[in-house]
XYZ file of C-alpha atoms in Angstrom:
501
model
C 143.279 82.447 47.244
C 142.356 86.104 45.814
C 139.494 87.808 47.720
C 137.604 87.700 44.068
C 137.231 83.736 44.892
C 134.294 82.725 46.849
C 133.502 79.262 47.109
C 129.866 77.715 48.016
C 126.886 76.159 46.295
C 124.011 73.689 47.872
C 125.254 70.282 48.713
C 124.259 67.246 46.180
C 121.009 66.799 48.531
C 119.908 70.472 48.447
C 120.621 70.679 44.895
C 118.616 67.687 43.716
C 119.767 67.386 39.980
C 121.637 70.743 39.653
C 124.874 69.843 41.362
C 127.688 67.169 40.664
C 131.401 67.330 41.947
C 132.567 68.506 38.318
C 130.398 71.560 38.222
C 130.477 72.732 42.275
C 132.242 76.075 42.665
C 136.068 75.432 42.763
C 137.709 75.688 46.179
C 141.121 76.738 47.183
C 143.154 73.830 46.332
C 141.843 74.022 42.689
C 142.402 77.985 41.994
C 146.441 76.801 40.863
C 146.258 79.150 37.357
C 148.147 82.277 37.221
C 148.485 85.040 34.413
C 150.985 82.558 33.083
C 148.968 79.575 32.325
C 146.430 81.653 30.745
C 148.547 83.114 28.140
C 150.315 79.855 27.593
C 146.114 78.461 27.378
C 145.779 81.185 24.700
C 149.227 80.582 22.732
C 148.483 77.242 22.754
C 144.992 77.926 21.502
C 145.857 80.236 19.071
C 148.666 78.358 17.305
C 146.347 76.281 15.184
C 145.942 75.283 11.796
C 142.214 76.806 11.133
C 143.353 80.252 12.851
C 146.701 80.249 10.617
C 144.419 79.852 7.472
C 142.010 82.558 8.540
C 144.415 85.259 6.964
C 144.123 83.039 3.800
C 140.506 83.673 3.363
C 140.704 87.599 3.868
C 143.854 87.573 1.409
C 141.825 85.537 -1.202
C 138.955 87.981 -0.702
C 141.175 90.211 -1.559
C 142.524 92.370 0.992
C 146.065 93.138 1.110
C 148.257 91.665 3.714
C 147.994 94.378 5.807
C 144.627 94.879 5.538
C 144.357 90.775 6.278
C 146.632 90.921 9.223
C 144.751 93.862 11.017
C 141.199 92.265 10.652
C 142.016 89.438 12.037
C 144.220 91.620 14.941
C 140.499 93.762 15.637
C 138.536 91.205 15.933
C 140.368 89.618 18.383
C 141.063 92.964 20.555
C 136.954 92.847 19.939
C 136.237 89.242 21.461
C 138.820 89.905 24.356
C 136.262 91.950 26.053
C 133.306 89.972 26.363
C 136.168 87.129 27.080
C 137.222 89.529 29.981
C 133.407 90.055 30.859
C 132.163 86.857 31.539
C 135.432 84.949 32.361
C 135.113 87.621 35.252
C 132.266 85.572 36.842
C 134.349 82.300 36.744
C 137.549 84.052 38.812
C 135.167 85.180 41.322
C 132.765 82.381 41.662
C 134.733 79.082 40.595
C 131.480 78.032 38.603
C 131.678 76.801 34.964
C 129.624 78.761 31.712
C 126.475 76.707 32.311
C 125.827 77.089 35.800
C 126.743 80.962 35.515
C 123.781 81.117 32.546
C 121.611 79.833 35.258
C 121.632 83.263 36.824
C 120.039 84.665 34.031
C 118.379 81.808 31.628
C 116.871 79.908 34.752
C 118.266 76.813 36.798
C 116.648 74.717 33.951
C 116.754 77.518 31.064
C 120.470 77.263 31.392
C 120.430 74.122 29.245
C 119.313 75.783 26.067
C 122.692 77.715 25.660
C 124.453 75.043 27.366
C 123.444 72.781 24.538
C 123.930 75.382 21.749
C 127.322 76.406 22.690
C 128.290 72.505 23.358
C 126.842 71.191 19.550
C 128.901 74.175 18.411
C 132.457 72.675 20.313
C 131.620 69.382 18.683
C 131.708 70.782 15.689
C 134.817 72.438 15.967
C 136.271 69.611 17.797
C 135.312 67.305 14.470
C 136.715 70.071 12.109
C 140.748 70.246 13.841
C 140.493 66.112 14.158
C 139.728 66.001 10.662
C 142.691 69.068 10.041
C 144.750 66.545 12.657
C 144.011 63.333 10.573
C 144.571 64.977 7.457
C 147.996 66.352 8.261
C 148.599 62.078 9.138
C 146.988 61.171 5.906
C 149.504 63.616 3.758
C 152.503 63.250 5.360
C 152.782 59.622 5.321
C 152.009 60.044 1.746
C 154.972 61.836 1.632
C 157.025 59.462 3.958
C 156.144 56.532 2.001
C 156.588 57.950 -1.270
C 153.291 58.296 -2.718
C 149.674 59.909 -1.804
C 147.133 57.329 -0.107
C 144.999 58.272 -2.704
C 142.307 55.502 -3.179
C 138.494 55.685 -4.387
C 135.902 57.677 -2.168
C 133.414 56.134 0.351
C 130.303 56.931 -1.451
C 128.119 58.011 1.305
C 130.903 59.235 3.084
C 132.712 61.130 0.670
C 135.987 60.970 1.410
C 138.446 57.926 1.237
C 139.323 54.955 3.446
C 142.956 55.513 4.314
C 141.527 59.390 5.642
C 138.676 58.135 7.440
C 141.616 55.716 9.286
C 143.694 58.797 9.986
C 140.458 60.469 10.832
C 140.418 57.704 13.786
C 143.657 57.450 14.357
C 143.949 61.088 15.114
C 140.837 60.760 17.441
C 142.156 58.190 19.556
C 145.356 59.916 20.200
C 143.358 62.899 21.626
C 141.031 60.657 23.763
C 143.878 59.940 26.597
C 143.168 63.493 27.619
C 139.695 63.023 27.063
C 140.029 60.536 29.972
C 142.826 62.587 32.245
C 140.686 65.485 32.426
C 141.664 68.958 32.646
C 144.459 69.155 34.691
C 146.792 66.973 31.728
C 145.176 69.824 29.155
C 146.435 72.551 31.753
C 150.119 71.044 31.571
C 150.312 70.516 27.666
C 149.474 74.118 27.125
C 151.986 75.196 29.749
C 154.585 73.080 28.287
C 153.441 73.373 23.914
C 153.115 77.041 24.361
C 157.494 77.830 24.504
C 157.941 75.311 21.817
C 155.417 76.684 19.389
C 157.147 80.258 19.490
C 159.889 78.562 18.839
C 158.520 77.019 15.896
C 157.363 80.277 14.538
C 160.710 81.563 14.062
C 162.236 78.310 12.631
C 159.477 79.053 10.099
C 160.158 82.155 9.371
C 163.925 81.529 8.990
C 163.487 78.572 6.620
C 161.179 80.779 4.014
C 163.586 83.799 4.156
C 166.347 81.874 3.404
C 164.722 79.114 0.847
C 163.251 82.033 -0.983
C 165.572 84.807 -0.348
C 163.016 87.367 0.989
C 159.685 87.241 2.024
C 157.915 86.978 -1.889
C 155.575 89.053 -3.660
C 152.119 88.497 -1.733
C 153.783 91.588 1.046
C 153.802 94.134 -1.658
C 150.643 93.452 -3.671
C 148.183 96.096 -3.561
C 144.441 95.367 -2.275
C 141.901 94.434 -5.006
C 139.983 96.849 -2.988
C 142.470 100.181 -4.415
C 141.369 102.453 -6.749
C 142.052 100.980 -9.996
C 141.814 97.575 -8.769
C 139.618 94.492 -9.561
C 137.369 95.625 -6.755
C 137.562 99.021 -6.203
C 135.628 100.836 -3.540
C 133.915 97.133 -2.134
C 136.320 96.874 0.789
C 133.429 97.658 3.652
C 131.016 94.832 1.831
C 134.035 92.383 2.305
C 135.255 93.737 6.054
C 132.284 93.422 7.594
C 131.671 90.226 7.066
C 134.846 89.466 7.398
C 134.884 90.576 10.854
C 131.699 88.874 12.370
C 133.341 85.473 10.865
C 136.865 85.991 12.765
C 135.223 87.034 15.634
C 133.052 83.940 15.363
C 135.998 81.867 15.077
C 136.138 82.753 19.286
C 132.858 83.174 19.547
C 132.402 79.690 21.911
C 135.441 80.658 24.289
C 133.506 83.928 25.299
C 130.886 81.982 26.477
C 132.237 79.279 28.122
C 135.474 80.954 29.511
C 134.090 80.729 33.162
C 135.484 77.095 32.554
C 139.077 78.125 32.535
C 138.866 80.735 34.986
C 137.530 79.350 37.543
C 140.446 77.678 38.335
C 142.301 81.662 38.201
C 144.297 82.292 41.091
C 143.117 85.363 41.474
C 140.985 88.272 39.232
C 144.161 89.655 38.093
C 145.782 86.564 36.504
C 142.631 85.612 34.548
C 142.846 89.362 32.988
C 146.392 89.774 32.472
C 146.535 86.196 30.644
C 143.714 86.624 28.371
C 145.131 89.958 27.411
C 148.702 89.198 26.423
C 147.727 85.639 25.566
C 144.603 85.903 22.817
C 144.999 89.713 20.570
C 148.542 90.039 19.556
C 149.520 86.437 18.904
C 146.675 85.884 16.899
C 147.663 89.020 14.866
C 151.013 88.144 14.771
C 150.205 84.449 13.547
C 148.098 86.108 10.520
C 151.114 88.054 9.871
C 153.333 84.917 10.013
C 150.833 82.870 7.791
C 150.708 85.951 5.283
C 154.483 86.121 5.233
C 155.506 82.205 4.681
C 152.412 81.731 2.152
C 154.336 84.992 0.030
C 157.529 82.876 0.286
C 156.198 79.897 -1.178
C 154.940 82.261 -4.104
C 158.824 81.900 -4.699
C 160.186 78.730 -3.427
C 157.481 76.945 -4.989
C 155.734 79.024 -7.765
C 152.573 79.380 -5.956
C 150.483 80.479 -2.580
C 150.417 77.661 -0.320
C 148.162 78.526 2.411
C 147.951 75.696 3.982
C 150.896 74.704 6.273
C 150.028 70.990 5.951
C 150.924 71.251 2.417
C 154.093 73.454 3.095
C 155.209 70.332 5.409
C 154.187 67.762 3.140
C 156.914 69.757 0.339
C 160.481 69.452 3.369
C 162.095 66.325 2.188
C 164.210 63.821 4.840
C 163.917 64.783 8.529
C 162.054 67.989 8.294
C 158.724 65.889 7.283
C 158.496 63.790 10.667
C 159.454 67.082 12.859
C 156.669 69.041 10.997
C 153.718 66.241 11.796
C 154.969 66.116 15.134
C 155.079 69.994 15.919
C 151.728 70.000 13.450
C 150.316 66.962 15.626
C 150.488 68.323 19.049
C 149.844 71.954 18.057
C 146.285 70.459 16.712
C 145.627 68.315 20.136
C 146.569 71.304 22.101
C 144.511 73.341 20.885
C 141.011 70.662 19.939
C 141.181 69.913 23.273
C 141.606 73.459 25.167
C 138.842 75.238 22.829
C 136.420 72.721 21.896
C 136.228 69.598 24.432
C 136.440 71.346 28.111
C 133.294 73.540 27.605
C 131.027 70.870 26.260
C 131.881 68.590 29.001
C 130.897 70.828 31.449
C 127.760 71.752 29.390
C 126.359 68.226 28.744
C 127.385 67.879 32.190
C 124.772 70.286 33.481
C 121.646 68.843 31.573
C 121.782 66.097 33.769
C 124.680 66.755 36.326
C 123.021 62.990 38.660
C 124.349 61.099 35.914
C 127.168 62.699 33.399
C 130.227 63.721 34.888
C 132.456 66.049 32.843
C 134.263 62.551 31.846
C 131.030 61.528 30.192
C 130.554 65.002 29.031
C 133.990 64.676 27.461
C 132.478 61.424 25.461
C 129.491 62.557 24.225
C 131.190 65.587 22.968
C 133.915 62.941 21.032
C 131.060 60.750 19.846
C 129.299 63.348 18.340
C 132.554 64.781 16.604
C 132.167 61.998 14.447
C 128.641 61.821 13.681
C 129.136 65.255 12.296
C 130.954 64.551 9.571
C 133.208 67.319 9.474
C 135.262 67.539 6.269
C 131.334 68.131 4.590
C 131.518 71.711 6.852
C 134.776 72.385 5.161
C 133.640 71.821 1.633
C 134.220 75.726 0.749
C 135.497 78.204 1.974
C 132.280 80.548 1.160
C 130.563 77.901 3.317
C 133.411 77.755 6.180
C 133.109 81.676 6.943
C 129.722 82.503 5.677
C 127.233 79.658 7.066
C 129.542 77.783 9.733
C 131.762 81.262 11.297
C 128.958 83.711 10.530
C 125.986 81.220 11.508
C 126.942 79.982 14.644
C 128.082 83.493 15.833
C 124.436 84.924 15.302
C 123.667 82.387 17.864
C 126.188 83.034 20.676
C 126.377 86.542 20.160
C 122.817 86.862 21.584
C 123.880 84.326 24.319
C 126.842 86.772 25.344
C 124.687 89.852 25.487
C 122.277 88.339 27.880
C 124.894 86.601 30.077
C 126.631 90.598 30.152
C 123.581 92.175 30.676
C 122.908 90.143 33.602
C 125.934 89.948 35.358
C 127.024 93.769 35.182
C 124.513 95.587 34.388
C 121.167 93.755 36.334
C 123.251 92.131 39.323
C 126.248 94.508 39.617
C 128.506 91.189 39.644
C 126.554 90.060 42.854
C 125.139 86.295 42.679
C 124.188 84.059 45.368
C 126.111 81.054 44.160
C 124.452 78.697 46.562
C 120.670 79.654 44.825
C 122.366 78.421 41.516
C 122.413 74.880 42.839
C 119.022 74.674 44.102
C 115.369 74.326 42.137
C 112.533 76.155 43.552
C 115.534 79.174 44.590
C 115.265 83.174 43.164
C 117.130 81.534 39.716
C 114.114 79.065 39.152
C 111.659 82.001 37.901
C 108.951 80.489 36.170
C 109.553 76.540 36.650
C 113.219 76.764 36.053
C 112.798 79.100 33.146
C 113.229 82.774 32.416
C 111.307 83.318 29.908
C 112.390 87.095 29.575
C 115.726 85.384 28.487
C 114.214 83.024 26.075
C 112.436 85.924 24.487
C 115.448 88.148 24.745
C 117.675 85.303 22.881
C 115.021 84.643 20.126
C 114.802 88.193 19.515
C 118.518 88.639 18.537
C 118.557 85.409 16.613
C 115.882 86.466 14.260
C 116.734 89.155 12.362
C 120.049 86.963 11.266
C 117.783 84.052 10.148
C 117.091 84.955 6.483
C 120.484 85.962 5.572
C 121.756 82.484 7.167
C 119.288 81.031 4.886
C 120.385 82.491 1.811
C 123.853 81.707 2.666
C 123.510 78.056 3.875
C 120.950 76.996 0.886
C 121.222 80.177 -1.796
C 118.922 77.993 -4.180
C 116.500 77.312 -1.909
C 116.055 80.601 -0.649
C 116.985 82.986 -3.440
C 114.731 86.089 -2.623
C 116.135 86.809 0.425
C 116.150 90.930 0.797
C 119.341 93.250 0.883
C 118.445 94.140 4.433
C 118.982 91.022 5.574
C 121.889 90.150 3.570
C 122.980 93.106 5.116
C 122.113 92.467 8.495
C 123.558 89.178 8.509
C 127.034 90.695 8.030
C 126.973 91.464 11.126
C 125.277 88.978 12.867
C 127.776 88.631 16.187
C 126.634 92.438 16.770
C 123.911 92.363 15.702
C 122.717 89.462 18.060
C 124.519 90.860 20.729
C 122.730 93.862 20.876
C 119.279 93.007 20.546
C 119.074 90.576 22.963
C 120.968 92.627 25.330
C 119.104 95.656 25.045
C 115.522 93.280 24.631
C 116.672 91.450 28.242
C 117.555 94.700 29.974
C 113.957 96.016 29.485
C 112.628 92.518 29.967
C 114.102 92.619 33.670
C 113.347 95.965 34.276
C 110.792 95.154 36.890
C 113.077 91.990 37.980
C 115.403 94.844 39.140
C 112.945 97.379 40.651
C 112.455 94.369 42.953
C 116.114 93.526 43.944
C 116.731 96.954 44.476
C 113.788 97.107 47.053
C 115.095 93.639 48.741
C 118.925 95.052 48.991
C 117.455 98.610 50.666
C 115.303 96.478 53.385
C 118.208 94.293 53.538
């Protein structure tokens, strides 16, 4: 094991309710990921439905492919740090996201952005079961001969025979559900070759279906002089940008998860970097170039690959749900079931184990309803991206500003399992943290408002509007900057205890 890896914490007595085998730091045995496996965790993560229609949105917006590709590229290079950041605390300490936001939120403050990241994963875990059961739902139209269409659940609103593939697709992910995290480890490891693959297959069959790569390469932005929407591009980027970073937003926090089990410092670093910023770029360029094939092959953009599969006749159909199929578990259950577990784990670590965690997240997939999030796209970037990023961001600024800047990357892990220890503050809480988080929250309130329920909140200012472009930053900054001065004293007082020390 690296010299970065220190394992410890209180024992089960010491720790009273704060400890359970699932969330104890990892030990030697357990540290079995290299570089490798984090890139493949990444690849795998990446290669999703919802990320390949990402480009979609900026295109429609009307950027340019370029313009699309390299948005999507920034933001990524953008989250990779604060990935970097915190996942740093996880390679040295072998302790999941919510017992490292004990450190700085309080052994029982941790649970308010345990819980907010975690109802945030369910919701993504609902939306790519409901992309999963979907792709099901189409492509056996397409197998049998004719769409499943029948008439809508009322108070559901969608039909029965996609509510069943809705299920259907749920069940199949719930074996891994029950085989923990080691069976997600080794179908990443072993998806991650064959979805490369798959990429080029892809890009073969367009080229040589439509004889190039189509006209969407070539067209200018709307944004160009001259164009539909000249000189608007920065009132489109901006926004743009807080909503792809958002779409990673919940990995940066809960990251610790995965690399705790790093080998050593090094591999956690290495992986993230290869793994996460250019394969997402490239997969926006990939989505960009096959959607301006199907201009040709079919007479219009097709954005959505389901729909591309659903148009292959004979074999082609089955091999596309199956690639389609596993690319959507692979990725649901990397990204948006490991970190809840852990966190609903942790608000009661006596009784749920990250098994149970893993089911509550599930149940509540469903409960959500997700194809309601996915209504619009105005609503998928601007009030579910965009919204749920003006709350993590603040989360991720405090958890920085703790970690580097307050403790200098020094924790006592063995306090972080025990109430009444110097990470119980003020009854568990630290309120400085609360305050910190609520300040960078908000200033992004009223412009979620208008965008969530724009006739119910009409009158919203510019300034906010404004602000809530940027609401990952934004977030980020205040309650970074509002939690530094916060613990000001805090550290005047470490300080003094590390000189006498």
């Amino acid at each position: 094991m690296s010299h970065d890896a220190q394992a410890g914490g209180a024992t089960g007595h010491e720790a009273g309710g704060l400890w359970n085998d699932d969330l104890a730091p990892t030990q030697a045995s357990q540290r079995t990921w290299t570089w490798y496996h984090f890139t493949a965790l990444w690849i795998g993560m990446v290669m999703c439905i919802p990320a390949y229609t990402l480009a979609a949105s900026l295109v429609e917006g009307g950027m340019s492919a370029f313009q699309a590709v390299m948005t999507v590229f920034l933001a990524n290079l953008i989250v990779l740090v604060p990935m970097l950041l915190i996942g740093h605390a996880g390679a040295k300490y072998g302790i999941p996201y919510a017992v490292l936001a004990r450190a700085s939120f309080g052994t029982q403050g941790a649970k308010l952005p345990a819980v907010l990241r975690a109802l945030v994963a369910c919701g993504w875990y609902g939306i790519q079961t409901w992309f999963g059961g979907l792709m099901i739902y189409t492509l056996l139209g397409v197998i049998i001969g004719h769409p499943l269409e029948s008439e809508k659940i009322t108070w559901l609103g969608i039909n029965v025979a996609q509510l069943v593939c809705f299920l259907v697709f749920w069940a199949i992910q719930f074996y891994f559900v029950v085989h923990g995290i080691e069976s997600i480890r080794k179908l990443e490891t072993y998806t991650a070759p064959a979805k490369i693959v798959i990429c080029f297959v892809l890009l073969w069959w367009v080229y040589d279906k439509a004889g190039g790569f189509g006209p969407i390469l070539s067209k200018p932005s709307a944004f160009a002089a001259g164009e539909a929407k000249a000189g608007q591009f920065w009132g489109t980027f901006w926004p743009s940008l807080t909503a792809m970073i958002g779409f990673w937003a919940t990995l940066a926090l809960n990251i610790p998860d995965f690399t705790r089990f790093a080998r050593s410092q090094r591999d956690q670093v290495l992986g993230q970097a290869i793994g996460l910023p250019v394969p997402m770029g490239l997969l926006a360029a990939l989505a960009v170039i096959v959607t301006s094939a199907t201009v040709v092959i079919y007479g219009k953009a097709l954005w959505d690959p389901v729909d591309v599969a659903a148009r292959m006749t004979g074999a082609a159909v089955l091999i596309a749900l199956i690639v389609l199929l596993v690319d959507t578990v692979s990725v649901n259950l990397a990204a948006n079931l490991v970190g809840p577990a852990y966190d609903f784990s942790a608000l009661n670590p006596q009784r749920i184990s990250y098994r149970t965690g893993g089911y509550i997240t599930v149940a509540i997939a469903i409960l959500m309803m997700p194809w309601k999030i996915l209504e619009s796209t105005q609503g998928y970037i601007f009030t579910w991206l965009i919204g749920y990023s003006a709350l993590l961001g603040p989360i991720a600024g405090i958890l920085m500003v703790d970690y580097f800047l307050i403790r200098r990357t020094q924790l006592d892990v063995d306090e972080l399992y025990r109430e009444g220890g110097k990470y119980s503050y003020s009854n568990g809480w630290n309120w400085v943290a609360v305050a910190a988080f609520a300040c960078g929250v908000a200033p992004n309130i009223p412009g979620f408002l208008n965008a969530a329920f724009p006739a119910s909140f009409p009158n919203v200012g510019t300034l906010f509007k404004d602000l809530y472009a940027y609401a990952w930053f934004i977030g980020l900054f205040i309650a970074g900057v509002v939690y530094r001065i916060g613990m000001a004293s805090h550290v005047v007082a470490s300080q003094a205890m590390l000189r006498r020390a």
